[in-house]
XYZ file of C-alpha atoms in Angstrom:
670
model
C 0.026 0.083 -0.015
C 2.823 2.420 0.852
C 4.545 1.720 -2.372
C 1.184 2.338 -4.209
C 0.795 5.785 -2.645
C 4.360 6.726 -3.464
C 3.921 5.666 -7.153
C 0.536 7.420 -7.321
C 1.981 10.701 -6.048
C 5.071 10.448 -8.186
C 3.094 9.815 -11.326
C 0.697 12.590 -10.764
C 3.489 14.988 -9.916
C 5.310 14.201 -13.097
C 2.082 14.852 -15.048
C 1.607 18.051 -13.227
C 5.058 19.313 -14.009
C 4.720 18.391 -17.642
C 1.740 20.546 -18.121
C 3.431 23.925 -17.757
C 6.277 22.731 -20.082
C 3.637 21.800 -22.739
C 2.097 25.176 -22.341
C 5.492 26.861 -22.836
C 6.297 24.787 -25.906
C 2.998 25.973 -27.480
C 3.835 29.535 -26.485
C 0.502 29.861 -24.596
C -0.008 33.005 -22.524
C 1.280 32.807 -18.904
C -1.331 31.714 -16.455
C -0.984 32.344 -12.689
C -2.139 29.481 -10.476
C -2.913 29.919 -6.802
C -2.787 26.451 -5.376
C -5.944 27.217 -3.406
C -9.481 25.859 -3.312
C -12.551 27.773 -4.395
C -13.299 31.073 -2.798
C -15.399 31.420 0.297
C -19.107 31.906 -0.240
C -20.853 35.058 0.839
C -22.529 33.237 3.790
C -19.361 31.930 5.297
C -19.364 34.825 7.802
C -22.791 33.719 9.019
C -20.984 31.082 11.148
C -18.545 31.749 13.990
C -15.231 31.908 12.197
C -11.668 32.828 13.213
C -8.595 33.112 11.037
C -5.022 32.132 12.037
C -2.816 33.981 9.544
C 0.685 33.062 8.388
C 2.420 35.447 10.740
C 0.781 33.807 13.750
C 1.592 30.351 12.354
C 5.335 30.948 11.978
C 5.751 32.728 15.284
C 4.296 30.068 17.592
C 6.688 29.850 20.525
C 6.653 26.042 20.650
C 6.702 25.634 16.813
C 3.847 23.167 17.048
C 0.618 23.432 15.049
C -1.581 22.368 18.046
C -0.339 25.403 19.959
C -1.194 27.615 17.013
C -4.733 26.223 17.093
C -4.766 26.896 20.917
C -4.992 30.605 20.040
C -8.587 29.893 19.221
C -10.335 29.677 22.528
C -12.483 26.603 22.790
C -9.954 24.450 20.866
C -8.880 21.423 22.906
C -7.260 18.121 22.556
C -8.189 15.273 24.800
C -5.266 16.121 27.087
C -3.215 19.253 27.660
C 0.028 17.679 26.290
C 1.392 18.657 22.898
C 2.700 16.202 20.292
C 6.072 15.859 21.826
C 4.838 14.478 25.123
C 1.491 12.845 24.490
C 0.438 9.435 23.220
C -0.654 10.249 19.642
C -3.806 8.277 19.968
C -5.034 10.808 22.571
C -4.701 13.739 20.226
C -8.199 14.345 18.969
C -9.346 17.833 18.095
C -12.463 19.313 19.678
C -14.317 22.733 19.849
C -17.155 24.078 21.873
C -16.360 22.123 25.059
C -18.179 18.941 23.701
C -15.836 16.732 25.656
C -14.130 13.784 24.094
C -12.583 10.429 24.514
C -9.481 11.152 22.436
C -11.478 11.025 19.140
C -11.912 14.309 17.158
C -15.276 15.948 17.164
C -13.958 18.677 14.963
C -13.295 17.936 11.262
C -9.675 18.872 10.417
C -8.791 19.380 6.726
C -5.564 20.002 4.957
C -6.169 21.345 1.421
C -9.598 19.713 1.660
C -8.342 16.318 2.797
C -9.545 14.917 6.230
C -6.433 14.342 8.372
C -7.955 12.246 11.115
C -6.443 8.730 11.439
C -8.692 6.204 9.722
C -8.562 3.811 12.799
C -8.346 6.142 15.789
C -9.625 9.475 14.723
C -6.632 11.362 16.191
C -4.861 14.184 14.283
C -1.229 13.565 13.362
C -0.209 17.038 14.618
C 3.496 16.355 14.472
C 3.229 15.752 10.678
C 1.639 19.261 10.063
C 4.371 21.927 10.144
C 3.087 25.449 10.638
C 5.614 26.980 8.313
C 4.041 24.966 5.395
C 0.730 26.770 5.765
C -0.722 29.988 4.531
C -3.632 30.202 7.056
C -6.119 28.154 9.112
C -9.780 28.968 9.123
C -11.593 27.676 12.261
C -15.406 27.396 12.118
C -16.800 26.704 15.546
C -20.117 24.892 15.099
C -21.675 24.981 11.693
C -22.549 21.254 11.213
C -21.417 18.930 8.505
C -22.840 20.648 5.410
C -20.462 20.485 2.410
C -17.572 19.534 4.602
C -18.402 15.906 5.423
C -19.244 13.846 8.480
C -17.277 14.458 11.708
C -17.741 18.220 11.900
C -19.833 18.029 15.163
C -17.899 20.736 16.984
C -16.738 22.601 13.888
C -14.277 22.572 11.027
C -10.595 23.406 10.933
C -9.468 24.111 7.417
C -5.702 24.358 6.900
C -4.335 25.707 3.558
C -0.828 25.002 2.247
C 1.278 28.004 1.537
C 1.781 28.865 -2.175
C 4.767 29.857 -4.171
C 4.453 33.560 -3.162
C 5.206 32.573 0.342
C 7.640 29.661 -0.340
C 9.607 30.852 -3.308
C 13.298 30.048 -3.156
C 15.209 28.307 -0.325
C 14.238 28.801 3.291
C 14.965 27.046 6.528
C 15.529 27.374 10.259
C 17.546 25.519 12.861
C 16.882 25.877 16.604
C 18.116 24.221 19.822
C 16.693 24.527 23.321
C 18.105 24.547 26.872
C 17.687 20.703 26.979
C 19.744 20.208 23.850
C 16.670 19.370 21.747
C 16.712 20.401 18.130
C 14.227 21.590 15.427
C 15.310 21.672 11.751
C 13.080 22.626 8.870
C 13.546 23.701 5.355
C 11.739 24.300 2.127
C 12.564 24.859 -1.601
C 10.109 26.364 -3.961
C 10.375 27.066 -7.725
C 8.201 28.464 -10.395
C 7.939 26.003 -13.369
C 6.241 27.589 -16.313
C 2.870 28.742 -15.141
C 2.930 26.353 -12.190
C 5.143 25.820 -9.242
C 6.636 23.031 -7.079
C 7.497 23.162 -3.337
C 9.300 20.511 -1.287
C 9.676 20.795 2.417
C 10.817 18.799 5.393
C 11.104 19.031 9.138
C 13.027 16.967 11.760
C 12.284 17.288 15.573
C 14.207 15.292 18.170
C 15.108 15.591 21.815
C 15.462 13.762 25.164
C 12.373 15.475 26.465
C 11.425 16.300 30.033
C 10.188 14.200 32.851
C 6.372 14.034 32.783
C 6.449 12.284 36.176
C 6.790 14.579 39.195
C 10.104 14.412 40.846
C 8.752 12.976 44.108
C 7.073 10.154 42.170
C 9.934 9.107 39.966
C 11.431 5.600 40.099
C 14.655 4.245 38.639
C 12.851 3.359 35.383
C 11.115 6.667 34.977
C 11.965 8.085 31.584
C 11.903 11.475 29.922
C 9.346 12.066 27.243
C 11.797 11.563 24.379
C 10.690 12.324 20.821
C 12.109 11.843 17.313
C 9.899 12.804 14.433
C 10.157 13.800 10.855
C 7.794 14.751 7.988
C 8.371 15.548 4.358
C 5.909 17.047 1.797
C 6.010 17.745 -1.905
C 3.420 19.836 -3.635
C 3.039 20.737 -7.215
C 0.398 23.053 -8.887
C 0.059 23.434 -12.658
C -2.551 24.826 -15.035
C -4.675 22.476 -17.113
C -6.300 25.399 -18.934
C -6.724 29.087 -18.299
C -9.684 28.221 -15.890
C -8.577 24.843 -14.410
C -5.594 24.012 -12.240
C -4.263 20.648 -10.949
C -2.946 20.312 -7.431
C -0.824 17.362 -6.316
C 0.353 16.671 -2.721
C 2.294 13.894 -1.174
C 3.076 13.688 2.608
C 5.150 11.230 4.516
C 5.919 11.159 8.247
C 7.101 9.156 11.153
C 7.091 10.027 14.909
C 8.513 8.008 17.807
C 7.871 8.936 21.455
C 8.617 7.548 24.964
C 6.204 8.250 27.830
C 6.651 7.868 31.626
C 8.889 4.717 31.738
C 11.728 3.162 29.828
C 10.373 0.953 27.140
C 7.027 2.591 26.984
C 7.480 3.580 23.323
C 4.995 4.582 20.800
C 5.101 5.502 17.100
C 2.914 6.761 14.410
C 3.667 6.882 10.656
C 1.748 7.686 7.480
C 1.873 8.205 3.706
C -0.707 10.417 2.159
C -1.272 11.355 -1.541
C -3.999 13.553 -2.976
C -4.989 14.988 -6.382
C -7.187 18.099 -6.764
C -8.663 19.796 -9.769
C -10.048 23.243 -9.188
C -12.050 25.003 -11.924
C -12.758 28.787 -11.771
C -14.715 29.235 -15.003
C -18.433 29.838 -15.319
C -19.067 26.366 -13.844
C -16.839 26.439 -10.800
C -15.774 23.003 -9.415
C -13.591 21.346 -6.895
C -12.712 17.700 -7.516
C -10.592 15.884 -4.923
C -9.254 12.308 -4.443
C -6.985 11.088 -1.759
C -5.437 7.903 -0.375
C -3.841 7.443 3.144
C -1.826 4.626 4.786
C -1.318 4.936 8.511
C 0.097 2.922 11.337
C 0.414 3.086 15.151
C 2.435 1.070 17.714
C 2.509 1.271 21.467
C 4.088 -0.512 24.455
C 2.262 -0.313 27.783
C 4.544 -0.589 30.863
C 3.190 -1.569 34.251
C 3.455 1.308 36.764
C 4.033 -1.121 39.661
C 6.453 -3.763 38.209
C 7.878 -1.472 35.325
C 7.774 -4.181 32.750
C 5.877 -4.398 29.448
C 2.365 -5.725 29.864
C 0.791 -4.901 26.423
C 2.419 -4.609 23.002
C 0.151 -2.957 20.528
C 2.700 -3.906 17.875
C 0.753 -3.030 14.682
C -2.264 -1.102 13.854
C -2.330 -0.619 10.006
C -5.156 1.485 8.601
C -6.069 2.793 5.186
C -8.226 5.785 4.355
C -9.457 6.670 0.928
C -11.995 9.062 -0.421
C -12.833 12.098 -2.455
C -15.206 14.986 -2.994
C -16.816 16.721 -5.984
C -18.376 20.096 -5.566
C -20.075 22.086 -8.397
C -21.063 25.718 -8.431
C -23.368 26.267 -11.407
C -24.001 29.821 -12.666
C -27.252 30.739 -11.214
C -27.016 34.635 -11.120
C -25.055 37.172 -9.164
C -27.406 37.008 -6.152
C -26.834 33.258 -5.629
C -23.928 30.903 -4.958
C -25.234 27.369 -5.346
C -23.125 24.417 -4.105
C -24.009 20.866 -4.976
C -21.883 17.801 -4.701
C -20.970 14.533 -3.064
C -18.179 13.122 -0.908
C -16.980 9.682 0.126
C -14.681 8.315 2.827
C -13.695 4.749 3.600
C -11.750 3.796 6.730
C -10.375 0.305 7.152
C -7.929 -0.990 9.749
C -7.211 -3.554 12.383
C -5.037 -3.986 15.531
C -2.529 -6.591 16.431
C -1.535 -6.675 20.059
C 0.132 -9.004 22.555
C -0.751 -9.223 26.282
C 2.243 -10.087 28.522
C 2.264 -11.240 32.211
C 3.850 -8.640 34.440
C 5.182 -11.394 36.716
C 6.560 -14.105 34.338
C 7.092 -12.008 31.246
C 5.278 -14.678 29.243
C 2.692 -14.003 26.588
C -0.804 -14.505 27.839
C -2.862 -13.611 24.865
C -2.708 -12.339 21.267
C -5.551 -10.131 19.936
C -6.680 -9.092 16.537
C -9.597 -6.802 15.844
C -10.811 -4.406 13.230
C -13.444 -3.444 10.636
C -14.534 -1.019 7.922
C -16.546 2.216 8.047
C -17.829 4.016 5.017
C -19.747 7.183 4.393
C -21.287 8.530 1.142
C -22.620 12.076 1.483
C -24.745 14.172 -0.971
C -25.093 17.845 -0.219
C -26.723 21.102 -1.596
C -26.340 24.549 -0.238
C -27.550 27.966 -1.503
C -26.366 31.402 -0.556
C -28.729 34.263 -1.433
C -27.606 37.848 -1.272
C -30.305 40.532 -0.839
C -28.530 43.936 -0.400
C -27.130 43.927 3.165
C -28.790 40.574 3.914
C -27.250 37.237 3.167
C -29.268 33.921 3.628
C -27.936 30.425 3.432
C -29.644 27.082 3.620
C -28.178 23.610 3.142
C -29.079 19.978 3.386
C -26.978 16.785 3.509
C -27.840 13.060 3.140
C -25.413 10.446 4.329
C -25.341 6.705 3.668
C -23.088 5.136 6.252
C -22.027 1.559 6.895
C -20.243 -0.122 9.764
C -19.159 -3.580 8.634
C -16.712 -6.557 8.773
C -16.159 -5.939 12.538
C -14.406 -8.728 14.444
C -12.402 -9.478 17.557
C -10.221 -12.604 18.080
C -8.154 -13.518 21.129
C -5.686 -16.537 21.216
C -3.404 -17.928 23.805
C 0.428 -17.962 23.464
C 0.295 -21.228 21.559
C -2.274 -20.032 19.109
C -5.312 -21.702 20.769
C -8.575 -19.764 20.345
C -9.707 -18.163 23.432
C -12.650 -16.109 22.116
C -13.869 -14.838 18.810
C -16.656 -12.423 17.782
C -17.953 -11.357 14.417
C -20.133 -8.370 14.667
C -23.238 -7.763 12.528
C -22.941 -5.278 9.736
C -24.943 -2.035 10.177
C -26.105 0.649 7.734
C -28.428 3.567 7.471
C -29.308 6.948 6.012
C -28.982 10.186 8.094
C -30.090 13.619 6.995
C -28.622 16.913 8.360
C -29.242 20.522 7.710
C -27.705 23.947 8.293
C -28.798 27.411 7.696
C -27.811 30.937 8.584
C -28.394 34.629 8.182
C -25.968 37.532 7.951
C -27.110 41.121 8.171
C -24.660 43.935 7.705
C -26.526 46.822 9.405
C -23.751 49.319 8.354
C -20.020 49.301 7.817
C -19.421 48.757 11.563
C -22.039 46.274 12.726
C -22.892 42.843 11.373
C -25.417 40.533 12.977
C -25.541 36.768 12.348
C -27.389 33.654 13.395
C -27.173 29.976 12.458
C -28.707 26.606 13.172
C -27.268 23.288 12.151
C -27.046 19.484 12.689
C -24.310 16.926 12.042
C -23.255 13.299 12.181
C -20.207 11.365 13.425
C -19.627 7.617 13.105
C -17.855 5.861 15.968
C -14.329 5.155 14.988
C -12.883 1.666 14.519
C -10.814 2.338 17.740
C -14.002 3.105 19.713
C -15.780 0.036 18.267
C -13.188 -2.645 18.538
C -9.969 -1.662 20.439
C -9.701 -1.735 24.219
C -6.812 0.139 25.867
C -5.073 0.618 29.213
C -3.762 3.685 30.939
C -2.599 1.759 33.962
C -4.359 0.990 36.281
C -7.552 1.859 34.268
C -8.796 -0.507 31.635
C -11.172 0.872 28.969
C -13.180 -1.573 26.893
C -14.355 -1.145 23.299
C -17.959 -1.473 22.293
C -18.994 -2.751 18.873
C -22.656 -1.673 19.469
C -21.958 2.110 19.615
C -24.468 4.213 17.817
C -23.634 7.333 15.688
C -23.372 10.697 17.436
C -25.819 13.413 16.393
C -25.398 17.126 16.754
C -28.099 19.815 16.974
C -27.037 23.357 17.645
C -27.722 27.115 17.197
C -25.787 30.254 17.677
C -26.176 34.074 17.311
C -23.381 36.686 17.186
C -22.362 40.212 16.461
C -19.244 41.426 14.550
C -17.953 44.957 15.151
C -15.358 46.700 12.911
C -15.154 50.290 14.069
C -12.252 50.754 11.681
C -10.242 48.491 9.348
C -7.648 47.938 12.022
C -10.043 46.727 14.827
C -12.501 43.795 14.848
C -14.544 42.383 17.668
C -16.730 39.312 17.727
C -19.101 37.894 20.377
C -21.103 34.647 19.923
C -23.596 32.865 22.112
C -24.224 29.149 21.356
C -26.085 26.049 22.401
C -24.871 22.894 21.087
C -26.041 19.319 21.980
C -24.544 15.961 20.962
C -27.013 13.128 21.245
C -25.748 9.578 21.777
C -22.336 11.044 22.782
C -19.620 8.386 23.048
C -18.001 8.579 26.479
C -15.603 6.469 28.522
C -18.092 5.439 31.215
C -16.931 4.026 34.631
C -18.608 0.620 35.117
C -16.391 -0.710 37.973
C -13.262 0.249 39.834
C -10.511 0.718 37.347
C -12.827 -0.345 34.534
C -14.470 1.808 31.914
C -16.303 1.078 28.613
C -17.014 3.232 25.631
C -20.850 3.862 25.595
C -23.413 6.103 24.223
C -24.828 8.370 26.923
C -27.921 10.396 26.365
C -26.143 13.717 25.393
C -23.496 16.247 26.059
C -24.955 19.799 26.062
C -22.688 22.812 25.833
C -23.830 26.438 26.202
C -21.574 29.368 26.256
C -20.117 32.661 25.004
C -17.102 33.081 22.677
C -15.379 36.434 22.288
C -12.409 37.523 20.132
C -10.723 40.814 19.315
C -7.960 41.746 16.948
C -6.420 45.201 16.647
C -3.510 46.879 14.943
C -2.037 50.183 16.079
C 1.098 51.101 14.151
C 3.736 48.582 14.847
C 1.613 46.923 17.603
C -1.029 44.322 17.164
C -3.272 42.415 19.601
C -5.141 39.137 19.107
C -7.193 37.759 21.900
C -9.818 35.060 22.337
C -11.811 33.713 25.219
C -14.673 31.286 25.817
C -16.907 30.473 28.818
C -19.030 27.309 28.632
C -21.469 25.560 30.740
C -21.142 21.983 29.500
C -22.815 18.978 31.156
C -23.453 15.292 30.465
C -27.040 14.114 30.160
C -27.279 10.490 31.514
C -29.887 8.072 32.500
C -29.839 4.327 33.223
C -26.286 3.002 33.417
C -25.121 6.616 32.872
C -27.380 8.175 35.655
C -24.327 8.861 37.825
C -22.943 11.150 35.069
C -26.125 13.324 34.834
C -25.227 16.924 35.332
C -21.460 16.329 35.421
C -19.042 18.321 33.323
C -17.607 16.162 30.563
C -14.035 14.861 31.285
C -11.181 17.108 30.071
C -13.515 20.120 29.633
C -12.627 23.397 31.311
C -15.200 25.999 32.042
C -13.170 28.921 30.870
C -10.224 29.262 28.411
C -8.741 32.465 27.028
C -5.456 33.839 25.648
C -4.033 36.994 24.190
C -0.910 37.706 22.026
C 0.575 41.145 21.939
C 2.992 41.710 19.006
C 5.447 44.512 18.078
C 6.892 44.563 14.549
C 8.906 47.906 14.203
C 10.269 46.998 10.727
C 10.231 44.404 8.122
C 11.205 40.920 9.477
C 11.309 42.184 12.997
C 8.858 40.553 15.442
C 8.554 40.488 19.145
C 5.396 38.902 20.734
C 4.214 37.578 24.109
C 1.303 35.191 24.658
C -0.618 34.654 27.809
C -2.949 31.735 27.987
C -5.262 30.484 30.737
C -7.038 27.079 30.908
C -9.477 26.521 33.728
C -9.749 23.492 35.984
C -11.034 20.269 34.411
C -11.742 16.777 35.456
C -9.787 13.748 34.278
C -12.645 11.422 34.568
C -16.400 11.192 33.923
C -17.240 11.047 37.698
C -15.370 14.314 38.572
C -13.122 12.646 41.040
C -9.695 13.655 39.709
C -9.076 17.350 39.156
C -6.534 18.903 36.672
C -5.942 22.317 38.298
C -6.156 25.594 36.307
C -3.019 26.886 34.663
C -1.796 30.168 33.211
C 1.261 30.158 30.963
C 3.328 32.857 29.378
C 5.149 32.327 25.998
C 7.299 34.629 23.840
C 8.741 34.883 20.355
C 11.548 37.200 19.061
C 12.797 37.543 15.522
C 15.654 39.978 14.782
C 17.097 40.267 11.240
C 20.907 40.055 11.251
C 21.283 40.377 7.412
C 18.685 40.641 4.542
C 18.682 36.832 4.420
C 19.358 35.728 8.023
C 17.456 36.276 11.224
C 18.052 35.355 14.835
C 15.046 33.547 16.427
C 14.407 33.226 20.173
C 11.444 31.345 21.633
C 10.142 30.699 25.128
C 7.591 28.224 26.305
C 5.976 28.392 29.768
C 8.493 31.078 30.811
C 7.105 31.283 34.411
C 7.560 27.497 34.758
C 3.974 26.745 35.778
C 3.125 23.195 36.864
C 0.880 21.905 34.004
C -0.937 18.745 35.108
C -1.966 16.811 32.051
C -3.234 13.542 33.639
C -4.342 12.693 37.049
C -5.420 9.021 37.661
C -6.049 8.934 41.339
C -2.853 10.751 42.124
C -0.799 9.187 39.290
C 0.116 12.419 37.595
C 1.663 13.493 34.332
C 3.037 16.927 33.694
C 3.301 19.215 30.641
C 6.078 21.164 29.276
C 8.262 23.096 31.875
C 10.025 26.315 31.097
C 11.809 25.887 27.796
C 13.986 28.385 25.764
C 14.884 28.039 22.165
C 17.548 29.873 20.156
C 18.406 29.625 16.398
C 18.550 31.163 13.055
C 16.156 31.551 10.186
C 17.374 31.682 6.610
C 15.570 32.834 3.536
C 17.319 33.024 0.049
């Protein structure tokens, strides 16, 4: 499969690069391509949207994409750890305080391609380098609509940078006070009317101790990490109205958590082809193929020996999307189309006795999920008023599910083959935007959405010692219903303020439910309801700029029957308040000094609200000073006040987040 993806990407890229040469030979007029998707529709601002621009992306003090996303209040992963010190399978993306069980409730797209792992649903954050992107558009809420299933909490759309931003050779090299390194580089060239950009990044280090000093044992280990990613992207014109975009991405990331031998890894190879037409009939046609894998060794926290080897979790994702925008008049933008996604994977794991070291069981489980969606959406502009209404119909299947367990000699201990399931689900979204004048805009929206349980939730049990969490092949789909209303104020072009009130409800929410001491199971509870207020402000005054965002939420679980004990509880890993602000000073070209303050309120580790993760406030900083026209000095600081960040608390078994860390290096652009 990996070889097939590589061949597909290489063949498509060669075809793309041949196109501009053919155009040159025919002495056709020069055509400028953008490498972007279709433009936003007029009704996009009807939903709660926030943009992270390129300057913000390349000046993140940690250099990590998940910390760039954290500038949007309400964004959260399952845990507070970043992709250097977290188990990757816990790095789902969520918005709107809708809780989570490490699976993404927000849909994350890179150039239109869903980035969630086909088996687990986590996002491979370490494979997405901020310096490769031009911007990120975060839409909180908004439903599935034309984006696809999985957008319960919202949509995070990442766009790759084009040749205007990555022309020539660029790179940077940094080292921190622990001797860890970050190396990245890119090379971009214009080829006829198209362009080609290749980029790579390598991060490695011994890491920090996630275990508090008082709790360390001789086998406690630093959170070591070693990860690389490489991407190649070509864009070429097919005609004066159509362009072809080709992208290939490969990555591998290895980490160690808590104890020596507790090693995990992720790897992936992605390829995508995209045709974008900007003629009278606009269209966006996308196809992609993904191969992913995950490994993980669980070490006993009492005997400090391996007790579970999740040695192989191969998964494949494939799909595509076709969107058409027919010419229906200047007052309308009509979107019709379809999308498809297939996720297939299985796990292979070995259970090991903590006392004898002998194999006690070998397990194999997996299945296939598919979704075919049809959508239509119309934006209608009536002077200062914009109306939008859309509908979506999904045909989903959950099939080929199985679980097998054998003893060390291969004897069958248990086997299950789960019944196939399928169904149709309809969802809707609509909104209104009214620009009262040049200063005030009012908006309101209502929406619904769908998320299938992942293969991981359906079939894979896991252990975070001493707690065992069981899978559940009978899980039902999650359904979202929500509405919001907001106001946008732009008193002048340099100042923008936004305030949104929302009420979102996820029915049949999948949660890790405590069913006995140290035993949980994934189950559908009645609902998770989240109500709150989101606010953001951006302002520029000469060389100074401010970007701030905050959200207050009242989120609670709705449970009955087996989940009655959860009724009224706040969902696990969900703070009541988060907020942050970045103040920047750019006195001249290529100069930048910024400081970021971020606060995350207290949250609970578990569904029963018995283990607290205390509130934390951190201070980060970024400095870039040009030394020559092509070289700049870069200084970065993470958690400069050295706050204690508790990322996990299992009855007093605690993990910590990043301590004070200072980086220094150089940035080169030729």
